[in-house]
Amino acid sequence: MALRCGIVGLPNVGKSTLFNALSQAGAESANYPFCTIEPNVGMVSVPDDRLVMLGQINKSIKIVPTTIEFVDIAGLVAGASKGEGLGNQFLGHIREVDAIVHVVRCFENENVVHVAGSVNPASDIEVIETELMLKDLEAVEKRIDRTKKTAKGGDKRQLVELAFYERLLAHLSKGKTIRSFDVDDTERDWLKSLFLLTNKPVVYAANVGEDDLQSGNAHVDVVRDIAAKEGASVVIVSAELEAQIAELDDEEKGMFLEDMGVEASGLDRLIRAAYELLGLITFFTSGPKETRAWTITRGTKAPGAAGQIHSDFERGFIRAETIKYTDYVAQGSESKARDAGVLRSEGKEYTVADGDVILFRFNV
């Protein structure tokens, strides 16, 4: 399952510069609003040193990382939900992503025009959130109109569903995001069917100048306060610096980051934040032919993890021969791990853990 993240924000906050650096997909970047005319999509390999180590241990011919997909969506402005700027078409693209990376300008530069005239993270965030909420209001109102027609016959389930949508509408009308709306198990599918924008989990990417990368600045503090109230994550990035890092090889990149006093690139930190936000983990399959990383939701049982590889694996699941990554490395091979008694045979109720190296046994 490739994770999809939509990169949003006001024009000229550094979205496309960051996207170019992350995906190296070559999206046009310019110092004027709306240089991104179509949503640019870039697939990025998720960096994981464990994958490399397993590949070396097994002398794998092929090493296949899991991926994350970034979608660069054109800069939104006040009134986008009503068609201002490039409007509705871009709000629609956000419906298709798993999480939102909201890039917020936290740098001062008189040579880069700010669409509102001055750098104000709180105001910028409010503009984007308001437009997303207005679009959600529109979607809920349409669903209410449709449900009212089908509930005319007095069907009790339809009436309960209608009441749910009306509660949603009241919540949004108070200026609250759907992320702060509580649902029970019977309502979850109704909510999911709406694909509401403010239900998407958010990572704020506070875009700073190079000098503020380590600890941030007053603008970043504003973003942190807002994120803390929402239960969202904040990652400090320097889009311009990421563009330089993207051009380096692995050895040069490590030296560059060390000189800058940061332990990981913005890409690595964004991916970590997105995985944590969505409750995702990684397990591995490894052998002489191939070592591969697989992404699943935390709490997934062994048959569900097997199904990520192939539906036949899940249908015919017998058992999962599992070794913890640390045990695998310590023993140096699968056979030595088996001899040492650290290879476990797990059944259908086993919950896969992050870093598990698994061989699935199944009936065809």
CSV table of C-alpha atoms in Angstrom, one decimal, residues 143-306:
chain,number,residue,atom,x,y,z
A,143,ARG,CA,-25.5,14.5,0.9
A,144,ILE,CA,-28.3,15.8,3.3
A,145,ASP,CA,-30.4,16.8,0.3
A,146,ARG,CA,-30.0,13.4,-1.3
A,147,THR,CA,-30.7,11.5,2.0
A,148,LYS,CA,-33.8,13.5,2.6
A,149,LYS,CA,-35.3,12.3,-0.6
A,150,THR,CA,-34.6,8.6,0.2
A,151,ALA,CA,-35.8,9.0,3.8
A,152,LYS,CA,-39.2,10.3,2.8
A,153,GLY,CA,-40.6,6.8,3.1
A,154,GLY,CA,-39.8,6.8,6.8
A,155,ASP,CA,-37.1,4.2,6.7
A,156,LYS,CA,-35.5,4.2,10.2
A,157,ARG,CA,-32.0,3.6,9.0
A,158,GLN,CA,-32.2,6.4,6.5
A,159,LEU,CA,-33.6,8.8,9.2
A,160,VAL,CA,-30.7,7.9,11.5
A,161,GLU,CA,-28.2,8.4,8.7
A,162,LEU,CA,-29.8,11.8,7.9
A,163,ALA,CA,-29.5,12.8,11.6
A,164,PHE,CA,-25.8,12.0,11.4
A,165,TYR,CA,-25.2,14.2,8.4
A,166,GLU,CA,-27.1,17.0,10.1
A,167,ARG,CA,-24.8,16.7,13.1
A,168,LEU,CA,-21.8,16.9,10.7
A,169,LEU,CA,-23.2,20.0,9.2
A,170,ALA,CA,-23.7,21.7,12.6
A,171,HIS,CA,-20.1,20.8,13.5
A,172,LEU,CA,-18.6,22.3,10.4
A,173,SER,CA,-20.8,25.3,10.7
A,174,LYS,CA,-19.1,26.1,13.9
A,175,GLY,CA,-15.8,26.3,12.1
A,176,LYS,CA,-14.6,22.9,13.4
A,177,THR,CA,-12.7,20.4,11.3
A,178,ILE,CA,-14.1,16.8,10.9
A,179,ARG,CA,-10.9,15.6,12.6
A,180,SER,CA,-12.4,16.8,15.9
A,181,PHE,CA,-15.8,15.1,15.2
A,182,ASP,CA,-16.5,11.9,17.2
A,183,VAL,CA,-18.1,9.0,15.4
A,184,ASP,CA,-19.1,5.5,16.6
A,185,ASP,CA,-18.7,2.3,14.6
A,186,THR,CA,-22.1,2.4,12.9
A,187,GLU,CA,-21.3,5.9,11.6
A,188,ARG,CA,-17.8,5.3,10.4
A,189,ASP,CA,-18.7,4.1,6.9
A,190,TRP,CA,-21.1,7.0,6.4
A,191,LEU,CA,-18.3,9.4,7.2
A,192,LYS,CA,-15.8,7.6,5.1
A,193,SER,CA,-18.1,7.7,2.0
A,194,LEU,CA,-18.0,11.5,2.1
A,195,PHE,CA,-14.2,11.8,1.5
A,196,LEU,CA,-14.2,15.0,3.6
A,197,LEU,CA,-11.1,17.1,3.3
A,198,THR,CA,-10.8,18.2,7.0
A,199,ASN,CA,-11.0,14.5,8.0
A,200,LYS,CA,-7.5,14.0,6.5
A,201,PRO,CA,-4.7,13.8,9.1
A,202,VAL,CA,-2.3,16.7,8.7
A,203,VAL,CA,1.5,17.2,9.0
A,204,TYR,CA,2.6,20.8,9.0
A,205,ALA,CA,5.8,21.4,7.1
A,206,ALA,CA,7.2,24.7,8.6
A,207,ASN,CA,9.4,26.0,5.7
A,208,VAL,CA,12.3,28.0,7.2
A,209,GLY,CA,15.5,29.6,6.0
A,210,GLU,CA,18.7,27.6,6.4
A,211,ASP,CA,19.7,29.3,9.6
A,212,ASP,CA,16.5,28.3,11.4
A,213,LEU,CA,16.5,24.6,10.4
A,214,GLN,CA,17.8,23.2,13.8
A,215,SER,CA,15.4,24.9,16.2
A,216,GLY,CA,12.9,27.0,14.2
A,217,ASN,CA,11.9,30.6,14.9
A,218,ALA,CA,9.0,32.6,16.1
A,219,HIS,CA,6.9,31.7,13.1
A,220,VAL,CA,7.5,28.0,13.7
A,221,ASP,CA,6.4,28.5,17.3
A,222,VAL,CA,3.0,29.7,16.0
A,223,VAL,CA,2.6,26.6,13.9
A,224,ARG,CA,3.6,24.4,16.8
A,225,ASP,CA,0.9,26.0,19.0
A,226,ILE,CA,-1.8,25.4,16.3
A,227,ALA,CA,-0.6,21.8,15.7
A,228,ALA,CA,-0.6,21.0,19.4
A,229,LYS,CA,-4.3,22.1,19.7
A,230,GLU,CA,-5.2,19.9,16.7
A,231,GLY,CA,-3.1,16.9,17.6
A,232,ALA,CA,-1.2,17.4,14.4
A,233,SER,CA,2.6,16.9,13.7
A,234,VAL,CA,5.1,19.6,12.8
A,235,VAL,CA,8.3,19.0,10.8
A,236,ILE,CA,10.7,21.9,10.2
A,237,VAL,CA,12.1,21.8,6.7
A,238,SER,CA,14.1,24.2,4.5
A,239,ALA,CA,12.8,23.6,0.9
A,240,GLU,CA,15.8,25.4,-0.6
A,241,LEU,CA,18.2,23.2,1.5
A,242,GLU,CA,16.3,20.1,0.5
A,243,ALA,CA,16.8,21.0,-3.1
A,244,GLN,CA,20.6,21.0,-2.5
A,245,ILE,CA,20.5,17.7,-0.6
A,246,ALA,CA,18.5,16.0,-3.5
A,247,GLU,CA,21.5,16.5,-5.8
A,248,LEU,CA,24.0,14.7,-3.5
A,249,ASP,CA,24.9,11.0,-3.3
A,250,ASP,CA,24.4,9.2,0.0
A,251,GLU,CA,27.9,9.8,1.4
A,252,GLU,CA,27.8,13.5,0.6
A,253,LYS,CA,24.3,13.8,1.9
A,254,GLY,CA,25.4,12.4,5.3
A,255,MET,CA,28.3,14.8,5.6
A,256,PHE,CA,26.1,17.7,4.5
A,257,LEU,CA,23.4,16.9,7.1
A,258,GLU,CA,26.1,16.5,9.8
A,259,ASP,CA,27.6,19.9,8.9
A,260,MET,CA,24.1,21.4,9.2
A,261,GLY,CA,23.6,19.8,12.6
A,262,VAL,CA,20.5,17.8,11.7
A,263,GLU,CA,20.2,14.0,11.9
A,264,ALA,CA,17.9,13.4,8.9
A,265,SER,CA,16.7,15.1,5.7
A,266,GLY,CA,13.3,16.8,5.5
A,267,LEU,CA,12.1,13.9,3.4
A,268,ASP,CA,13.0,11.3,6.1
A,269,ARG,CA,11.4,13.3,8.8
A,270,LEU,CA,8.2,14.0,6.8
A,271,ILE,CA,7.9,10.2,6.1
A,272,ARG,CA,8.4,9.3,9.7
A,273,ALA,CA,5.7,11.9,10.8
A,274,ALA,CA,3.3,10.6,8.1
A,275,TYR,CA,3.8,7.0,9.1
A,276,GLU,CA,3.3,7.8,12.8
A,277,LEU,CA,0.3,9.9,12.0
A,278,LEU,CA,-1.4,7.1,10.0
A,279,GLY,CA,-0.3,4.3,12.3
A,280,LEU,CA,1.8,2.6,9.6
A,281,ILE,CA,4.6,0.1,10.1
A,282,THR,CA,7.0,-1.9,7.8
A,283,PHE,CA,7.6,-5.6,7.6
A,284,PHE,CA,10.1,-7.4,5.3
A,285,THR,CA,10.5,-10.4,3.1
A,286,SER,CA,14.0,-11.4,2.3
A,287,GLY,CA,16.0,-14.0,0.4
A,288,PRO,CA,18.7,-14.4,-2.3
A,289,LYS,CA,16.3,-13.3,-5.1
A,290,GLU,CA,14.7,-10.3,-3.4
A,291,THR,CA,14.5,-8.3,-0.2
A,292,ARG,CA,11.4,-6.1,-0.1
A,293,ALA,CA,9.7,-3.8,2.4
A,294,TRP,CA,5.9,-3.8,2.8
A,295,THR,CA,3.7,-1.2,4.5
A,296,ILE,CA,0.8,-2.1,6.7
A,297,THR,CA,-1.4,-0.5,9.3
A,298,ARG,CA,-0.3,-1.1,12.9
A,299,GLY,CA,-2.4,-3.9,14.4
A,300,THR,CA,-2.7,-5.9,11.2
A,301,LYS,CA,-2.9,-9.7,11.7
A,302,ALA,CA,-0.6,-12.1,9.8
A,303,PRO,CA,-3.1,-13.1,7.1
A,304,GLY,CA,-3.8,-9.4,6.3
A,305,ALA,CA,-0.1,-8.8,6.0
A,306,ALA,CA,0.2,-11.8,3.7
